[in-house]
Coordinates of C-alpha atoms in Angstrom, one line a residue:
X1 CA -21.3 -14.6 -14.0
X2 CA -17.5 -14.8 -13.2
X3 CA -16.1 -17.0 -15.6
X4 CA -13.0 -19.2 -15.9
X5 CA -11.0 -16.5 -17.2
X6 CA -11.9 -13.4 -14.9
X7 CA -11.5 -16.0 -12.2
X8 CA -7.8 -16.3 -13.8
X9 CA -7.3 -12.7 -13.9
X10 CA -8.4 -11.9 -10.4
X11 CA -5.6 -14.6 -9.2
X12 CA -3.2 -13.5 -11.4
X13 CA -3.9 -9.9 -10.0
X14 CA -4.2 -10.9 -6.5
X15 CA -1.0 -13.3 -6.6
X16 CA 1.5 -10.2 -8.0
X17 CA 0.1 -7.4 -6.0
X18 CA 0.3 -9.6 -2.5
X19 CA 4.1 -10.6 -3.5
X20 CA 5.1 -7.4 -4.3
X21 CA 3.2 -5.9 -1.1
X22 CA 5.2 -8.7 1.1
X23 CA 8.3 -7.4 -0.1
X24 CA 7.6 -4.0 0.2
X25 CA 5.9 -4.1 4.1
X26 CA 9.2 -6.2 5.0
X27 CA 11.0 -2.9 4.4
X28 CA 8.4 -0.9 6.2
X29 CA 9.0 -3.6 9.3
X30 CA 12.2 -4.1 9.7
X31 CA 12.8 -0.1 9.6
X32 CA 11.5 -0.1 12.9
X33 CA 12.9 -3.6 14.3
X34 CA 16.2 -4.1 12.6
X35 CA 17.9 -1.6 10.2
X36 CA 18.0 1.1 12.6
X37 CA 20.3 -1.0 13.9
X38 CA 22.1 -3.0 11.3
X39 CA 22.2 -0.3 9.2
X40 CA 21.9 3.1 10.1
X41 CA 23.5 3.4 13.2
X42 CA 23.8 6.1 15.8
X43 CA 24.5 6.8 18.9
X44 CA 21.0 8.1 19.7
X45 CA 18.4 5.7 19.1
X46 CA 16.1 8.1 18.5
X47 CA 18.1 9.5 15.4
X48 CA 18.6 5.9 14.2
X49 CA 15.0 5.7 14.4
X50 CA 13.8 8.4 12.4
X51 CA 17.2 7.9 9.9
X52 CA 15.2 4.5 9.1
X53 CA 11.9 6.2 8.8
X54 CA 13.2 8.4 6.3
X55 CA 14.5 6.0 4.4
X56 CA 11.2 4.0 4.8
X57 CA 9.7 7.4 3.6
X58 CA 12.2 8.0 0.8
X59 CA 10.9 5.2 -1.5
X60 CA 7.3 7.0 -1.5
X61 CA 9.0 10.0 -3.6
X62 CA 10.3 8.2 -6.2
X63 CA 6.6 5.2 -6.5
X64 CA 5.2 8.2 -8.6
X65 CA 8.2 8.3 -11.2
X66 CA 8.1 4.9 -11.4
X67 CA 4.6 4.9 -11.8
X68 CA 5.2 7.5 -14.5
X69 CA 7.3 5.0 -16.3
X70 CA 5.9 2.2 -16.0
X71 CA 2.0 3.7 -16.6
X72 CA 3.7 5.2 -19.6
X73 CA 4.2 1.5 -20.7
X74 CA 0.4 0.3 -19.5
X75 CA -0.9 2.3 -21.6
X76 CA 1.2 2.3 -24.5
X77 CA 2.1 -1.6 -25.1
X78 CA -0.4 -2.9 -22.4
X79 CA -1.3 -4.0 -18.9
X80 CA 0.4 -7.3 -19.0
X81 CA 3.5 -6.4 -20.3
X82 CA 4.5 -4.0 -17.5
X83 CA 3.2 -6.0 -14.3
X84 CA 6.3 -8.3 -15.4
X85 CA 8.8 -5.7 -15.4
X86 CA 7.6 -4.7 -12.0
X87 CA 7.2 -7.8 -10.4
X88 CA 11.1 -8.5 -11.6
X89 CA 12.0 -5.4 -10.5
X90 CA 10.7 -5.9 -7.3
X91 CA 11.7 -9.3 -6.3
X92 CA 15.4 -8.8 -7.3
X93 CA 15.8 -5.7 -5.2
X94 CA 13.9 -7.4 -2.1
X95 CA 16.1 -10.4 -2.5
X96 CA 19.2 -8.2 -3.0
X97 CA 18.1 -6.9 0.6
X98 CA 18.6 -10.2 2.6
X99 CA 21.9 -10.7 1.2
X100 CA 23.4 -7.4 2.0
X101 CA 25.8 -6.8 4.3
X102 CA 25.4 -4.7 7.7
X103 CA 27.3 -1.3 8.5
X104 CA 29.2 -3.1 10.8
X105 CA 30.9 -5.3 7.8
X106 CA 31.0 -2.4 5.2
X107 CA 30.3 0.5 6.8
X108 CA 28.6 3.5 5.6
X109 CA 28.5 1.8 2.0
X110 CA 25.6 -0.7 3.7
X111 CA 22.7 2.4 4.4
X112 CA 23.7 3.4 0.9
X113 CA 23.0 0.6 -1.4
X114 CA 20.0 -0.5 1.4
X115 CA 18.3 3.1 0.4
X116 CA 19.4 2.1 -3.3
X117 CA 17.5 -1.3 -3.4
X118 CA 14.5 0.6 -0.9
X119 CA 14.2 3.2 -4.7
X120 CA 14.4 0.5 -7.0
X121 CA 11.5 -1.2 -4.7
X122 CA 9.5 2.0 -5.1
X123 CA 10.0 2.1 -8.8
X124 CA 8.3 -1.5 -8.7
X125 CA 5.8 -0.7 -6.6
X126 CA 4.8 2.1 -8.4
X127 CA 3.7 0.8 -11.5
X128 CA 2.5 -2.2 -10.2
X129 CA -0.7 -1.2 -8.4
X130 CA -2.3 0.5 -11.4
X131 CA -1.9 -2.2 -13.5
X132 CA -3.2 -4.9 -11.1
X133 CA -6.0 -2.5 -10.5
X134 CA -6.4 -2.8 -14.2
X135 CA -6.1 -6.0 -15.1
X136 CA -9.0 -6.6 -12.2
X137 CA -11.3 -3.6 -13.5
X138 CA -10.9 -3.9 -17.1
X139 CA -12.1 -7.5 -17.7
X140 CA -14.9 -6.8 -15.0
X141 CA -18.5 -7.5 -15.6
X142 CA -20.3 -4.2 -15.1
X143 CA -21.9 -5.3 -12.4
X144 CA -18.9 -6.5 -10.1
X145 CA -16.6 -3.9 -10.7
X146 CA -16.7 -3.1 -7.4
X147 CA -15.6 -6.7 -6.0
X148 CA -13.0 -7.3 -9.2
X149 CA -11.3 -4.0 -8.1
X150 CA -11.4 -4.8 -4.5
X151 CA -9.5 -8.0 -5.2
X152 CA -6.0 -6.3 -5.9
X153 CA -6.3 -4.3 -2.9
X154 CA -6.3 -7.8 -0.6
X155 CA -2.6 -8.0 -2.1
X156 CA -1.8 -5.2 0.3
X157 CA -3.3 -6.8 3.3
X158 CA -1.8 -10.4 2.4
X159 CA 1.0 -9.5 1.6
X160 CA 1.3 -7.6 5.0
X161 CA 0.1 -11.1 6.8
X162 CA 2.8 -13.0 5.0
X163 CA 5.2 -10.4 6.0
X164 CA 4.4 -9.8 9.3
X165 CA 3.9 -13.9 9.6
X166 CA 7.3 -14.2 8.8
X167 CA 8.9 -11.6 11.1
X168 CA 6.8 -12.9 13.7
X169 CA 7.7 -16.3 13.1
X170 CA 11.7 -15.5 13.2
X171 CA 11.3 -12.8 16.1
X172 CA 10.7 -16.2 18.1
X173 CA 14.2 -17.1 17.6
X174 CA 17.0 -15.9 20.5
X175 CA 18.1 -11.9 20.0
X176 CA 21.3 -12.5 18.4
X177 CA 20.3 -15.1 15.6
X178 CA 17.4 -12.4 14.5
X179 CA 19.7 -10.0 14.6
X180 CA 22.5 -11.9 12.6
X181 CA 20.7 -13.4 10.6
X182 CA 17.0 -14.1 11.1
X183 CA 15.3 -11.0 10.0
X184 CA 17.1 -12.0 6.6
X185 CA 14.8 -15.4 6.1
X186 CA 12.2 -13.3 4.3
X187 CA 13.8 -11.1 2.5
X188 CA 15.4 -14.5 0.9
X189 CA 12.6 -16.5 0.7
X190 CA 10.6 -13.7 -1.7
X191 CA 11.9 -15.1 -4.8
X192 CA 11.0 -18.3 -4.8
X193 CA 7.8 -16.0 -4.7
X194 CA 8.2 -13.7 -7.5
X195 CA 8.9 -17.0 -9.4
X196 CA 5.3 -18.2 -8.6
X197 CA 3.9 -14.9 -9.7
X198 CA 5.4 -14.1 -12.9
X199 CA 4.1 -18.4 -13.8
X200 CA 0.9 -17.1 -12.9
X201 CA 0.3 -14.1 -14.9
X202 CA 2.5 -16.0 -18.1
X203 CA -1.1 -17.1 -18.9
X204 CA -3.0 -14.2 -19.1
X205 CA -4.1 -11.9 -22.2
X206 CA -3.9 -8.3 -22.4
X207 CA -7.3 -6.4 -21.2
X208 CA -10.3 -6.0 -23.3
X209 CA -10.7 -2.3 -22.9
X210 CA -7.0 -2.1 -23.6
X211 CA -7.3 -3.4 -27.2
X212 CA -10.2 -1.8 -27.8
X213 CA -7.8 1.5 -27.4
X214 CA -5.6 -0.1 -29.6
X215 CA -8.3 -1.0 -32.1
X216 CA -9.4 2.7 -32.2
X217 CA -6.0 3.9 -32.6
X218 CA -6.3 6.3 -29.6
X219 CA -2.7 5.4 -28.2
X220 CA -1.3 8.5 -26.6
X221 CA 1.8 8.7 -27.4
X222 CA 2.8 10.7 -24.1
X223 CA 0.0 9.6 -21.9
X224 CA 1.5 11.8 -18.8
X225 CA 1.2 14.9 -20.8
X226 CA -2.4 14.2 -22.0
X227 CA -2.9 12.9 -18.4
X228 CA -1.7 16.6 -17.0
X229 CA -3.3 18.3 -19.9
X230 CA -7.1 17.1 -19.6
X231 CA -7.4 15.1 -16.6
X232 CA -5.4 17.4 -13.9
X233 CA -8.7 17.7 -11.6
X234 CA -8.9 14.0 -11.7
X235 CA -5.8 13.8 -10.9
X236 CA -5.6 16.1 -7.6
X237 CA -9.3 14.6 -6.6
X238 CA -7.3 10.8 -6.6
X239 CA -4.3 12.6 -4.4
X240 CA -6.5 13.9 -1.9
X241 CA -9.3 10.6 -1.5
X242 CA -5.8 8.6 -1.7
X243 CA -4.6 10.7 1.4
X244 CA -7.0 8.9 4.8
X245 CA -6.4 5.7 2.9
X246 CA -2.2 5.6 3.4
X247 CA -1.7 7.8 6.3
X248 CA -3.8 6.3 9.1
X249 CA -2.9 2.5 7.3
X250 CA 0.7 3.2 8.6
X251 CA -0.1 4.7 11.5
X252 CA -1.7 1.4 12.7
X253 CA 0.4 -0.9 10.5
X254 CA 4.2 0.5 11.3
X255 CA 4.6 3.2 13.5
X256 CA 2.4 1.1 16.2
X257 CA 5.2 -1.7 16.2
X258 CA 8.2 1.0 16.9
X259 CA 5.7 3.3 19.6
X260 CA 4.2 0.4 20.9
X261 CA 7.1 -1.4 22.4
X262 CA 8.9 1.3 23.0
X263 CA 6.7 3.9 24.5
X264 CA 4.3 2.1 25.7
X265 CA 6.1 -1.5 27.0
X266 CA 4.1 -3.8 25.3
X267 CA 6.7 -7.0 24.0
X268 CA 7.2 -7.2 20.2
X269 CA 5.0 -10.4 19.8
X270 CA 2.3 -8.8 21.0
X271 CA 1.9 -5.8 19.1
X272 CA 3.1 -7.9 15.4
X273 CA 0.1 -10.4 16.6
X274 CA -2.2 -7.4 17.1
X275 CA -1.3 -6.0 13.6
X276 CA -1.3 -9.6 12.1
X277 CA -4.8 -10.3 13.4
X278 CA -6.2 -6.9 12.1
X279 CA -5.0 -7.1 8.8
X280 CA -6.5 -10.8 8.2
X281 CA -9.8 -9.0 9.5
X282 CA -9.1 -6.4 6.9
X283 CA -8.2 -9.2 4.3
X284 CA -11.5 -10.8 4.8
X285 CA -13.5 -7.8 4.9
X286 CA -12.3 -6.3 1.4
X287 CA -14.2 -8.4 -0.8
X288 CA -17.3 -8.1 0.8
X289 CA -17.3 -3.9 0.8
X290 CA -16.2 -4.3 -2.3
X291 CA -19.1 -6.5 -3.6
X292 CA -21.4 -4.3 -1.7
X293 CA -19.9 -1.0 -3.0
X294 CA -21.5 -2.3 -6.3
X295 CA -25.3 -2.5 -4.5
X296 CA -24.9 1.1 -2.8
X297 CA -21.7 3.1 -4.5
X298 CA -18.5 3.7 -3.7
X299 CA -18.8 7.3 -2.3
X300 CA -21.3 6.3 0.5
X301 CA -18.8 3.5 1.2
X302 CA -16.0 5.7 0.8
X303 CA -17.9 9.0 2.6
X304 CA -18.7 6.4 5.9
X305 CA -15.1 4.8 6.3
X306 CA -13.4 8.2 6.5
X307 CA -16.1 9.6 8.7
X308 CA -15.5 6.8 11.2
X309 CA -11.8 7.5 11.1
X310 CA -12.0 10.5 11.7
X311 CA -14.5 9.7 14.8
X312 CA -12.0 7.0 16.2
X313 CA -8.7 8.7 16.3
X314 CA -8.5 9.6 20.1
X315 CA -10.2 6.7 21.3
X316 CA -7.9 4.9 19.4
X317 CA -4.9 5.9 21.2
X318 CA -6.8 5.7 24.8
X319 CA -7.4 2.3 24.0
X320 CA -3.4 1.1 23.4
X321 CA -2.6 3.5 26.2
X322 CA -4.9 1.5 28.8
X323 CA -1.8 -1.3 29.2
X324 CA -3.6 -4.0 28.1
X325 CA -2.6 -6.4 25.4
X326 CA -6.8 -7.3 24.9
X327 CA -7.0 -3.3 24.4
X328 CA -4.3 -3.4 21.7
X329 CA -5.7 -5.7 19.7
X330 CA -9.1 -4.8 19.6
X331 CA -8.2 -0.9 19.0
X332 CA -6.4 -2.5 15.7
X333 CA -8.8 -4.8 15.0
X334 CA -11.5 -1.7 14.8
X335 CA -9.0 0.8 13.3
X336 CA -7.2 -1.4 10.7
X337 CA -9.3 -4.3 10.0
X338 CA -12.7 -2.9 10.3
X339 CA -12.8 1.4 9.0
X340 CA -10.3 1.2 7.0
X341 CA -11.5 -2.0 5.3
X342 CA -14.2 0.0 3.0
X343 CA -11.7 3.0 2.0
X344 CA -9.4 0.8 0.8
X345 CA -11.9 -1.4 -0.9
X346 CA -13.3 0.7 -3.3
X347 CA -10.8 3.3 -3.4
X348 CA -9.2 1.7 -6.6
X349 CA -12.7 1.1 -8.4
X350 CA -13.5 4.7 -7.7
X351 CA -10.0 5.7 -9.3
X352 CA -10.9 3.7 -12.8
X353 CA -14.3 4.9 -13.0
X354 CA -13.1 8.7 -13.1
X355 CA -10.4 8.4 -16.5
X356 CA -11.0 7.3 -19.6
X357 CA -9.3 3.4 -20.5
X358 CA -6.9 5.5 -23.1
X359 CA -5.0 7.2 -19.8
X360 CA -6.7 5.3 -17.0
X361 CA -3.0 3.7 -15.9
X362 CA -1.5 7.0 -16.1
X363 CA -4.9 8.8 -14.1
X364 CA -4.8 6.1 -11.0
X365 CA -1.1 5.5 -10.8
X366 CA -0.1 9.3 -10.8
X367 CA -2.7 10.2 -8.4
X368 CA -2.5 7.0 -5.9
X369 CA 1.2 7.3 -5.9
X370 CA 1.9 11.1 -5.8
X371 CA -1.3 10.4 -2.8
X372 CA 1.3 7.8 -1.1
X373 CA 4.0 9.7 -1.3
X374 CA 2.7 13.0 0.4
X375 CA 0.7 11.0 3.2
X376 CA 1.7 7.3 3.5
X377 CA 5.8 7.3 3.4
X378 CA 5.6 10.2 5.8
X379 CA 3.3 9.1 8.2
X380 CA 6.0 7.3 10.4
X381 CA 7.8 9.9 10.4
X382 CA 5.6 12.4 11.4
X383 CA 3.5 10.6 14.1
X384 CA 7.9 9.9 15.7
X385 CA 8.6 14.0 15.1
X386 CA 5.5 15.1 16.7
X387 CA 5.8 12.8 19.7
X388 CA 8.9 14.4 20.1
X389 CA 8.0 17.6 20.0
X390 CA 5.2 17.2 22.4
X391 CA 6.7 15.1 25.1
X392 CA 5.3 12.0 23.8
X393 CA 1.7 13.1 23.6
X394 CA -0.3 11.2 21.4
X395 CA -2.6 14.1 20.8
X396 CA -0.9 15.2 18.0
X397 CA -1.3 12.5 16.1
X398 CA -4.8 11.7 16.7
X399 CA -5.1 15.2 15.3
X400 CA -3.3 14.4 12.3
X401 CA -5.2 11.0 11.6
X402 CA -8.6 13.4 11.5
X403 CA -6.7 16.0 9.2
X404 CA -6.0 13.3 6.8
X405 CA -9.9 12.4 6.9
X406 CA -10.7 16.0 6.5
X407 CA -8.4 16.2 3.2
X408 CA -10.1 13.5 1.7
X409 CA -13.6 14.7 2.7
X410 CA -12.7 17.3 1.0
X411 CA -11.8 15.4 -2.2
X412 CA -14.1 13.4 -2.5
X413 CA -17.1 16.1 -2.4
X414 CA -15.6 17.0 -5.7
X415 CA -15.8 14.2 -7.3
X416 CA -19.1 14.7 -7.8
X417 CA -21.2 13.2 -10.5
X418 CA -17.5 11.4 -12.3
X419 CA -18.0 7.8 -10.5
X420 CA -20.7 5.5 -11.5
X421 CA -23.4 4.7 -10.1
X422 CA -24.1 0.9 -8.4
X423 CA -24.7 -1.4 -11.1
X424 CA -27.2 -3.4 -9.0
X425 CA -30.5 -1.0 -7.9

């Protein structure tokens, strides 16, 4: 029975995690629209391009030292305490973004305190997915851990709707006025948001395994080093099962929007509708493999989302390749809203389950993140190099999609007897 206050704590967790995800996927967006552009100009496009990429990339380095901090905090003062400090940290930086001005104002000053805000982001980000994770996990009934901890991960894919909404909404206005100063609506706008979701979590009271910790007086006082120390195989099994989770999600989420329209001709509209219409399948689909994760596991959920990946990589690209606007969205639809929709749903469960509560924020933020910053920030960039390496053959990258599956294949055969079984027989 869900009761008034886990029904509190899953909105509280859902709220945060889908502002800060809004935030962070406007970054991810507008590297491939707008700041190549505005902000790192060249006279080649495709340098421009990849420039943005990299600094799209660059924040995915530094989301594992800010999880390192801010886990640090999760698990020494509490859950709570440290999704406020990242929701803060996030919102001022993203707001700092839509009041910054372009290269062509300030010169080579603008790219520099743009990939400045971009870190700070990452810091946020870093710490916050853990603790929503948490927050979701920790007060769940036994029997719906799998839906509570699928819950958070809807943040990502709403707060990519709300994101790409919003771009899509001010990409209707005339050339210049995006350019000058459309694109900057959003980046605005999050506040007010971050407002809303720091009122919403005010109410909420630190987790119940969490105190228990405290109660036993099991505080680490350097949780990363016990982290290393005894859970290192935990650690490297969350990295790899983390990797076909991030790196196909941003092949179909961001790199689509840049090869799309420019490889391939389709209009901008189109391919943000086709992303925008996938990840509200994806949004809706969550829950429900989530939920259902607690009747037959999470590995078999896991095991058959990365297997189908794997499986629609080349028909994938055939699809968007066909010309037709129908084909793009249902290859996104199927890639995006429906495989990846039970990866990603009980990927964060299946992280929880595997440390113990006195280093769990530590365990799932050091493995997710150091996991999204070998496959997910690079993805972009390596699906742009290798088309330019091959003459714009998608091959390559359909090759690299499946090598991500095979990694996490591989992971996830080690896992082993660590993650619980379904709670429900």
């Amino acid at each position: 029975m869900i009761n008034k206050t886990n029904r509190r704590v899953l909105i509280a967790s859902l709220v945060g995690s889908s502002i800060e995800w809004f935030d962070y996927f406007l970054y991810g967006t507008m590297a491939a629209l707008v700041f190549n552009q505005l902000f790192f100009v060249s006279e080649d496009p495709t340098v421009g391009l990849l420039l943005a990429y990299a600094s799209f990339a660059l924040s995915f380095f530094i989301r594992p030292f800010g999880g390192v901090i801010f886990s640090h905090i999760g698990d020494r003062i509490g859950r709570k305490k440290t999704l406020v400090l990242t929701l803060s940290l996030m919102g001022a930086a993203t707001f700092a973004m839509g009041i910054l001005p372009t290269y062509q104002a300030i010169g080579v000053a603008a790219p520099i305190i743009l990939i400045t805000l971009r870190l700070i982001q990452g810091l946020g980000i870093g710490g916050e997915w853990g603790g929503a994770l948490l927050l979701a996990t920790e007060y769940a009934p036994p029997e719906h851990r799998g839906l509570f901890g699928s819950i958070p991960q809807m943040g990502v894919t709403i707060g990519m709707v709300m994101g790409t909404l919003a771009l899509w909404i001010m990409s209707l206005l005339p050339e210049a006025a995006f350019m000058s100063w459309g694109w900057r609506v959003p980046f605005v706008f999050s506040a007010l948001l971050v407002v809303f979701g720091l009122w919403i979590r005010k109410g909420i009271d630190e987790t119940p395994e969490f105190k228990a910790v405290q109660a036993s007086g099991e505080v680490p006082k350097l949780p990363i080093v016990e982290t290393l120390r005894f859970y290192w195989r935990e650690v490297l099994i969350t990295i790899g099962a983390k990797v076909v989770e991030t790196a196909p999600f941003y092949i179909f989420s961001t790199f689509i929007v840049s090869y799309a329209t420019t490889n391939l001709g389709f209009s901008r509209s189109a391919t943000l509708g086709a992303v925008m219409i996938a990840t509200v399948v994806t949004t809706i689909l969550i829950p429900i493999m989530g939920s259902l994760s607690d009747r037959v596991g999470r590995k078999k959920m896991y095991i058959a989302g990365t297997v189908a990946m794997m499986a629609f990589a080349f028909p994938y690209f055939w699809m968007i390749h066909q010309g037709s606007v129908a084909l793009l969205v249902i290859a996104t639809v199927i890639g995006l809203g429906i495989i990846w929709a039970p990866i990603t749903a009980v990927l964060g469960t299946m992280f929880s389950e595997i440390f113990d509560a006195k280093v769990r924020y530590t365990g799932v933020t050091l493995g997710y993140q150091v996991g999204a910053a070998v496959a997910g920030g690079t993805a972009p960039l390596v699906a742009t190099a290798l088309l330019a390496t091959f003459e714009n053959s998608y091959v390559p990258v359909a090759l690299y999609i499946m090598f991500t599956a095979a990694i996490s294949l591989i992971a996830i055969w080690a896992v082993k007897g660590r993650i619980q079984q379904p709670a429900i027989q």
